[in-house]
């Protein structure tokens, strides 16, 4: 029941976000059209000609300076400065992405994803690690005893993560896991016959 309520809340929040996006896109479209109209009005009022631009020496010097700066900005910088600029640019992108994600969660009036305590996280990490280590040791012993029989213990790693990390969830219950493995085994046997 809790799973269904949670999925319904998630679907509702996605629809709420989509409606806000559509409203923002319409607002941006209107602002863009209004800006184009303003530029057209300004150009029609001033009516600058190409001859005015070509004969204005200060405008030509300014445009030439901008072109030179745009063509060779990296030649003036050394390697450390370029690396610093790239790191700063990457940091800004990451910060913007995180901030946008936080704003989306806040805008839908949802809380962030549920967090587990350190004890629960440690239980999952050590439980999966030691159980997987045991399964791999058994697999090595079986493979060493009989070379004709191949047992791959790595297949159980995803199941172990589900068992330890999602113990209270419906998917982590033993009946679900047993039924899923039984179903996979039956499908494999049927397909092997085909």
PDB file of C-alpha atoms in Angstrom:
ATOM      1  CA  UNK A   1       0.000   0.000   0.000  1.00  0.00           C
ATOM      2  CA  UNK A   2       2.830   2.398   0.888  1.00  0.00           C
ATOM      3  CA  UNK A   3       4.548   1.576  -2.381  1.00  0.00           C
ATOM      4  CA  UNK A   4       1.411   2.436  -4.378  1.00  0.00           C
ATOM      5  CA  UNK A   5       0.939   5.705  -2.483  1.00  0.00           C
ATOM      6  CA  UNK A   6       4.587   6.621  -3.077  1.00  0.00           C
ATOM      7  CA  UNK A   7       4.378   5.863  -6.795  1.00  0.00           C
ATOM      8  CA  UNK A   8       1.172   7.886  -7.099  1.00  0.00           C
ATOM      9  CA  UNK A   9       2.851  10.831  -5.358  1.00  0.00           C
ATOM     10  CA  UNK A  10       5.800  10.536  -7.743  1.00  0.00           C
ATOM     11  CA  UNK A  11       3.548  10.549 -10.813  1.00  0.00           C
ATOM     12  CA  UNK A  12       1.666  13.561  -9.456  1.00  0.00           C
ATOM     13  CA  UNK A  13       4.887  15.464  -8.839  1.00  0.00           C
ATOM     14  CA  UNK A  14       6.126  14.747 -12.362  1.00  0.00           C
ATOM     15  CA  UNK A  15       2.884  16.117 -13.807  1.00  0.00           C
ATOM     16  CA  UNK A  16       3.162  19.213 -11.595  1.00  0.00           C
ATOM     17  CA  UNK A  17       6.728  19.799 -12.807  1.00  0.00           C
ATOM     18  CA  UNK A  18       5.678  19.332 -16.442  1.00  0.00           C
ATOM     19  CA  UNK A  19       2.893  21.931 -16.087  1.00  0.00           C
ATOM     20  CA  UNK A  20       5.339  24.456 -14.619  1.00  0.00           C
ATOM     21  CA  UNK A  21       7.798  23.784 -17.436  1.00  0.00           C
ATOM     22  CA  UNK A  22       5.133  24.413 -20.061  1.00  0.00           C
ATOM     23  CA  UNK A  23       4.121  27.674 -18.375  1.00  0.00           C
ATOM     24  CA  UNK A  24       7.769  28.803 -18.208  1.00  0.00           C
ATOM     25  CA  UNK A  25       8.313  27.908 -21.857  1.00  0.00           C
ATOM     26  CA  UNK A  26       5.256  29.948 -22.878  1.00  0.00           C
ATOM     27  CA  UNK A  27       6.457  32.894 -20.784  1.00  0.00           C
ATOM     28  CA  UNK A  28       9.946  32.699 -22.359  1.00  0.00           C
ATOM     29  CA  UNK A  29       8.389  32.593 -25.826  1.00  0.00           C
ATOM     30  CA  UNK A  30       6.381  35.733 -25.095  1.00  0.00           C
ATOM     31  CA  UNK A  31       9.458  37.514 -23.695  1.00  0.00           C
ATOM     32  CA  UNK A  32      11.482  36.529 -26.769  1.00  0.00           C
ATOM     33  CA  UNK A  33       8.825  37.823 -29.166  1.00  0.00           C
ATOM     34  CA  UNK A  34       8.565  41.079 -27.183  1.00  0.00           C
ATOM     35  CA  UNK A  35      12.365  41.495 -27.291  1.00  0.00           C
ATOM     36  CA  UNK A  36      12.375  41.035 -31.062  1.00  0.00           C
ATOM     37  CA  UNK A  37       9.668  43.678 -31.400  1.00  0.00           C
ATOM     38  CA  UNK A  38      11.682  46.107 -29.249  1.00  0.00           C
ATOM     39  CA  UNK A  39      14.812  45.576 -31.349  1.00  0.00           C
ATOM     40  CA  UNK A  40      12.840  46.148 -34.565  1.00  0.00           C
ATOM     41  CA  UNK A  41      11.379  49.380 -33.164  1.00  0.00           C
ATOM     42  CA  UNK A  42      14.820  50.579 -32.060  1.00  0.00           C
ATOM     43  CA  UNK A  43      16.347  49.811 -35.450  1.00  0.00           C
ATOM     44  CA  UNK A  44      13.540  51.554 -37.285  1.00  0.00           C
ATOM     45  CA  UNK A  45      13.863  54.669 -35.078  1.00  0.00           C
ATOM     46  CA  UNK A  46      17.662  55.010 -35.362  1.00  0.00           C
ATOM     47  CA  UNK A  47      18.051  53.578 -38.865  1.00  0.00           C
ATOM     48  CA  UNK A  48      21.819  52.999 -38.748  1.00  0.00           C
ATOM     49  CA  UNK A  49      23.290  52.179 -42.127  1.00  0.00           C
ATOM     50  CA  UNK A  50      26.224  49.976 -42.980  1.00  0.00           C
ATOM     51  CA  UNK A  51      28.069  53.068 -44.209  1.00  0.00           C
ATOM     52  CA  UNK A  52      27.735  54.689 -40.764  1.00  0.00           C
ATOM     53  CA  UNK A  53      29.255  51.609 -39.139  1.00  0.00           C
ATOM     54  CA  UNK A  54      32.083  51.384 -41.694  1.00  0.00           C
ATOM     55  CA  UNK A  55      33.072  55.040 -41.354  1.00  0.00           C
ATOM     56  CA  UNK A  56      32.985  55.110 -37.542  1.00  0.00           C
ATOM     57  CA  UNK A  57      36.607  54.409 -36.571  1.00  0.00           C
ATOM     58  CA  UNK A  58      35.974  53.764 -32.859  1.00  0.00           C
ATOM     59  CA  UNK A  59      33.331  51.127 -33.654  1.00  0.00           C
ATOM     60  CA  UNK A  60      35.679  49.386 -36.108  1.00  0.00           C
ATOM     61  CA  UNK A  61      38.537  49.402 -33.560  1.00  0.00           C
ATOM     62  CA  UNK A  62      36.237  47.949 -30.888  1.00  0.00           C
ATOM     63  CA  UNK A  63      35.018  45.185 -33.239  1.00  0.00           C
ATOM     64  CA  UNK A  64      38.591  44.349 -34.313  1.00  0.00           C
ATOM     65  CA  UNK A  65      39.693  44.107 -30.676  1.00  0.00           C
ATOM     66  CA  UNK A  66      36.819  41.759 -29.829  1.00  0.00           C
ATOM     67  CA  UNK A  67      37.599  39.601 -32.860  1.00  0.00           C
ATOM     68  CA  UNK A  68      41.273  39.289 -31.842  1.00  0.00           C
ATOM     69  CA  UNK A  69      40.335  38.356 -28.283  1.00  0.00           C
ATOM     70  CA  UNK A  70      37.860  35.753 -29.530  1.00  0.00           C
ATOM     71  CA  UNK A  71      40.375  34.213 -31.938  1.00  0.00           C
ATOM     72  CA  UNK A  72      43.319  33.718 -29.600  1.00  0.00           C
ATOM     73  CA  UNK A  73      42.262  33.730 -25.955  1.00  0.00           C
ATOM     74  CA  UNK A  74      44.153  30.516 -25.176  1.00  0.00           C
ATOM     75  CA  UNK A  75      47.459  31.682 -26.660  1.00  0.00           C
ATOM     76  CA  UNK A  76      47.746  34.322 -23.959  1.00  0.00           C
ATOM     77  CA  UNK A  77      47.029  31.897 -21.098  1.00  0.00           C
ATOM     78  CA  UNK A  78      49.429  29.309 -19.801  1.00  0.00           C
ATOM     79  CA  UNK A  79      48.485  25.704 -19.046  1.00  0.00           C
ATOM     80  CA  UNK A  80      47.669  26.287 -15.372  1.00  0.00           C
ATOM     81  CA  UNK A  81      45.313  29.158 -16.170  1.00  0.00           C
ATOM     82  CA  UNK A  82      43.491  27.105 -18.796  1.00  0.00           C
ATOM     83  CA  UNK A  83      43.145  24.201 -16.371  1.00  0.00           C
ATOM     84  CA  UNK A  84      41.864  26.565 -13.685  1.00  0.00           C
ATOM     85  CA  UNK A  85      39.266  27.997 -16.060  1.00  0.00           C
ATOM     86  CA  UNK A  86      38.073  24.516 -17.027  1.00  0.00           C
ATOM     87  CA  UNK A  87      37.787  23.457 -13.384  1.00  0.00           C
ATOM     88  CA  UNK A  88      35.854  26.616 -12.526  1.00  0.00           C
ATOM     89  CA  UNK A  89      33.540  26.094 -15.504  1.00  0.00           C
ATOM     90  CA  UNK A  90      32.931  22.465 -14.508  1.00  0.00           C
ATOM     91  CA  UNK A  91      32.306  23.501 -10.898  1.00  0.00           C
ATOM     92  CA  UNK A  92      29.740  26.072 -12.003  1.00  0.00           C
ATOM     93  CA  UNK A  93      27.941  23.472 -14.115  1.00  0.00           C
ATOM     94  CA  UNK A  94      27.867  20.966 -11.244  1.00  0.00           C
ATOM     95  CA  UNK A  95      26.663  23.604  -8.770  1.00  0.00           C
ATOM     96  CA  UNK A  96      23.957  24.739 -11.197  1.00  0.00           C
ATOM     97  CA  UNK A  97      22.804  21.151 -11.715  1.00  0.00           C
ATOM     98  CA  UNK A  98      22.646  20.448  -7.983  1.00  0.00           C
ATOM     99  CA  UNK A  99      20.891  23.738  -7.289  1.00  0.00           C
ATOM    100  CA  UNK A 100      18.314  23.103 -10.033  1.00  0.00           C
ATOM    101  CA  UNK A 101      17.659  19.629  -8.661  1.00  0.00           C
ATOM    102  CA  UNK A 102      17.167  21.063  -5.173  1.00  0.00           C
ATOM    103  CA  UNK A 103      14.782  23.717  -6.522  1.00  0.00           C
ATOM    104  CA  UNK A 104      12.751  21.076  -8.369  1.00  0.00           C
ATOM    105  CA  UNK A 105      12.348  19.039  -5.178  1.00  0.00           C
ATOM    106  CA  UNK A 106      11.414  22.175  -3.271  1.00  0.00           C
ATOM    107  CA  UNK A 107       9.004  23.379  -5.981  1.00  0.00           C
ATOM    108  CA  UNK A 108       7.025  20.152  -5.939  1.00  0.00           C
ATOM    109  CA  UNK A 109       6.827  20.368  -2.157  1.00  0.00           C
ATOM    110  CA  UNK A 110       8.474  16.980  -1.821  1.00  0.00           C
ATOM    111  CA  UNK A 111      11.314  16.069   0.453  1.00  0.00           C
ATOM    112  CA  UNK A 112      14.543  14.621  -0.850  1.00  0.00           C
ATOM    113  CA  UNK A 113      14.999  10.900  -1.247  1.00  0.00           C
ATOM    114  CA  UNK A 114      14.886   9.010   2.065  1.00  0.00           C
ATOM    115  CA  UNK A 115      18.260   8.569   3.689  1.00  0.00           C
ATOM    116  CA  UNK A 116      19.471   5.619   5.667  1.00  0.00           C
ATOM    117  CA  UNK A 117      21.383   6.007   8.871  1.00  0.00           C
ATOM    118  CA  UNK A 118      25.080   5.225   8.991  1.00  0.00           C
ATOM    119  CA  UNK A 119      24.389   1.987  10.887  1.00  0.00           C
ATOM    120  CA  UNK A 120      21.975   0.747   8.244  1.00  0.00           C
ATOM    121  CA  UNK A 121      24.402   1.690   5.453  1.00  0.00           C
ATOM    122  CA  UNK A 122      27.243  -0.122   7.216  1.00  0.00           C
ATOM    123  CA  UNK A 123      25.004  -3.197   7.668  1.00  0.00           C
ATOM    124  CA  UNK A 124      24.266  -3.227   3.933  1.00  0.00           C
ATOM    125  CA  UNK A 125      27.917  -2.742   2.944  1.00  0.00           C
ATOM    126  CA  UNK A 126      29.336  -5.388   5.273  1.00  0.00           C
ATOM    127  CA  UNK A 127      26.438  -7.786   4.734  1.00  0.00           C
ATOM    128  CA  UNK A 128      26.785  -7.732   0.957  1.00  0.00           C
ATOM    129  CA  UNK A 129      30.587  -7.859   1.135  1.00  0.00           C
ATOM    130  CA  UNK A 130      30.884 -10.845   3.468  1.00  0.00           C
ATOM    131  CA  UNK A 131      28.008 -12.801   1.930  1.00  0.00           C
ATOM    132  CA  UNK A 132      29.375 -12.242  -1.576  1.00  0.00           C
ATOM    133  CA  UNK A 133      32.841 -13.240  -0.391  1.00  0.00           C
ATOM    134  CA  UNK A 134      31.385 -16.481   0.978  1.00  0.00           C
ATOM    135  CA  UNK A 135      29.473 -17.170  -2.261  1.00  0.00           C
ATOM    136  CA  UNK A 136      32.621 -16.593  -4.334  1.00  0.00           C
ATOM    137  CA  UNK A 137      34.669 -18.900  -2.081  1.00  0.00           C
ATOM    138  CA  UNK A 138      32.013 -21.616  -2.510  1.00  0.00           C
ATOM    139  CA  UNK A 139      32.011 -21.022  -6.274  1.00  0.00           C
ATOM    140  CA  UNK A 140      35.805 -21.381  -6.425  1.00  0.00           C
ATOM    141  CA  UNK A 141      35.635 -24.598  -4.371  1.00  0.00           C
ATOM    142  CA  UNK A 142      32.919 -26.069  -6.627  1.00  0.00           C
ATOM    143  CA  UNK A 143      34.809 -25.111  -9.801  1.00  0.00           C
ATOM    144  CA  UNK A 144      38.046 -26.562  -8.422  1.00  0.00           C
ATOM    145  CA  UNK A 145      36.346 -29.841  -7.429  1.00  0.00           C
ATOM    146  CA  UNK A 146      34.630 -30.453 -10.763  1.00  0.00           C
ATOM    147  CA  UNK A 147      35.904 -28.718 -13.912  1.00  0.00           C
ATOM    148  CA  UNK A 148      32.845 -29.785 -15.936  1.00  0.00           C
ATOM    149  CA  UNK A 149      30.451 -27.904 -13.666  1.00  0.00           C
ATOM    150  CA  UNK A 150      30.559 -24.118 -13.916  1.00  0.00           C
ATOM    151  CA  UNK A 151      29.077 -22.164 -11.020  1.00  0.00           C
ATOM    152  CA  UNK A 152      29.196 -18.375 -11.305  1.00  0.00           C
ATOM    153  CA  UNK A 153      28.625 -16.772  -7.907  1.00  0.00           C
ATOM    154  CA  UNK A 154      28.608 -13.260  -9.341  1.00  0.00           C
ATOM    155  CA  UNK A 155      25.034 -13.836 -10.530  1.00  0.00           C
ATOM    156  CA  UNK A 156      23.870 -13.475  -6.942  1.00  0.00           C
ATOM    157  CA  UNK A 157      25.394 -10.041  -6.302  1.00  0.00           C
ATOM    158  CA  UNK A 158      22.289  -8.132  -7.405  1.00  0.00           C
ATOM    159  CA  UNK A 159      20.080 -10.379  -5.289  1.00  0.00           C
ATOM    160  CA  UNK A 160      22.308  -9.780  -2.273  1.00  0.00           C
ATOM    161  CA  UNK A 161      22.061  -6.020  -2.742  1.00  0.00           C
ATOM    162  CA  UNK A 162      18.263  -6.284  -2.885  1.00  0.00           C
ATOM    163  CA  UNK A 163      18.134  -8.507   0.210  1.00  0.00           C
ATOM    164  CA  UNK A 164      20.351  -6.285   2.350  1.00  0.00           C
ATOM    165  CA  UNK A 165      19.461  -2.806   1.058  1.00  0.00           C
ATOM    166  CA  UNK A 166      15.728  -3.270   0.477  1.00  0.00           C
ATOM    167  CA  UNK A 167      14.842  -5.601   3.338  1.00  0.00           C
ATOM    168  CA  UNK A 168      11.650  -3.732   4.370  1.00  0.00           C
ATOM    169  CA  UNK A 169      10.502  -3.184   0.764  1.00  0.00           C
ATOM    170  CA  UNK A 170       8.140  -5.666  -0.935  1.00  0.00           C
ATOM    171  CA  UNK A 171      10.796  -6.542  -3.520  1.00  0.00           C
ATOM    172  CA  UNK A 172      13.227  -7.574  -0.749  1.00  0.00           C
ATOM    173  CA  UNK A 173      10.920 -10.152   0.814  1.00  0.00           C
ATOM    174  CA  UNK A 174      11.988 -13.806   0.566  1.00  0.00           C
ATOM    175  CA  UNK A 175       8.830 -14.891  -1.282  1.00  0.00           C
ATOM    176  CA  UNK A 176       9.481 -12.280  -4.000  1.00  0.00           C
ATOM    177  CA  UNK A 177      13.104 -13.296  -4.422  1.00  0.00           C
ATOM    178  CA  UNK A 178      12.326 -17.009  -4.410  1.00  0.00           C
ATOM    179  CA  UNK A 179       9.495 -16.530  -6.919  1.00  0.00           C
ATOM    180  CA  UNK A 180      11.695 -14.382  -9.179  1.00  0.00           C
ATOM    181  CA  UNK A 181      14.517 -16.964  -9.186  1.00  0.00           C
ATOM    182  CA  UNK A 182      12.061 -19.785  -9.780  1.00  0.00           C
ATOM    183  CA  UNK A 183      10.455 -17.893 -12.671  1.00  0.00           C
ATOM    184  CA  UNK A 184      13.878 -17.106 -14.216  1.00  0.00           C
ATOM    185  CA  UNK A 185      14.880 -20.744 -13.919  1.00  0.00           C
ATOM    186  CA  UNK A 186      11.661 -21.945 -15.581  1.00  0.00           C
ATOM    187  CA  UNK A 187      11.981 -19.449 -18.439  1.00  0.00           C
ATOM    188  CA  UNK A 188      15.607 -20.503 -18.946  1.00  0.00           C
ATOM    189  CA  UNK A 189      14.656 -24.178 -19.087  1.00  0.00           C
ATOM    190  CA  UNK A 190      11.812 -23.506 -21.546  1.00  0.00           C
ATOM    191  CA  UNK A 191      14.045 -21.424 -23.811  1.00  0.00           C
ATOM    192  CA  UNK A 192      16.738 -24.071 -23.670  1.00  0.00           C
ATOM    193  CA  UNK A 193      14.271 -26.584 -25.105  1.00  0.00           C
ATOM    194  CA  UNK A 194      13.330 -24.255 -27.952  1.00  0.00           C
TER     195      UNK A 194
END
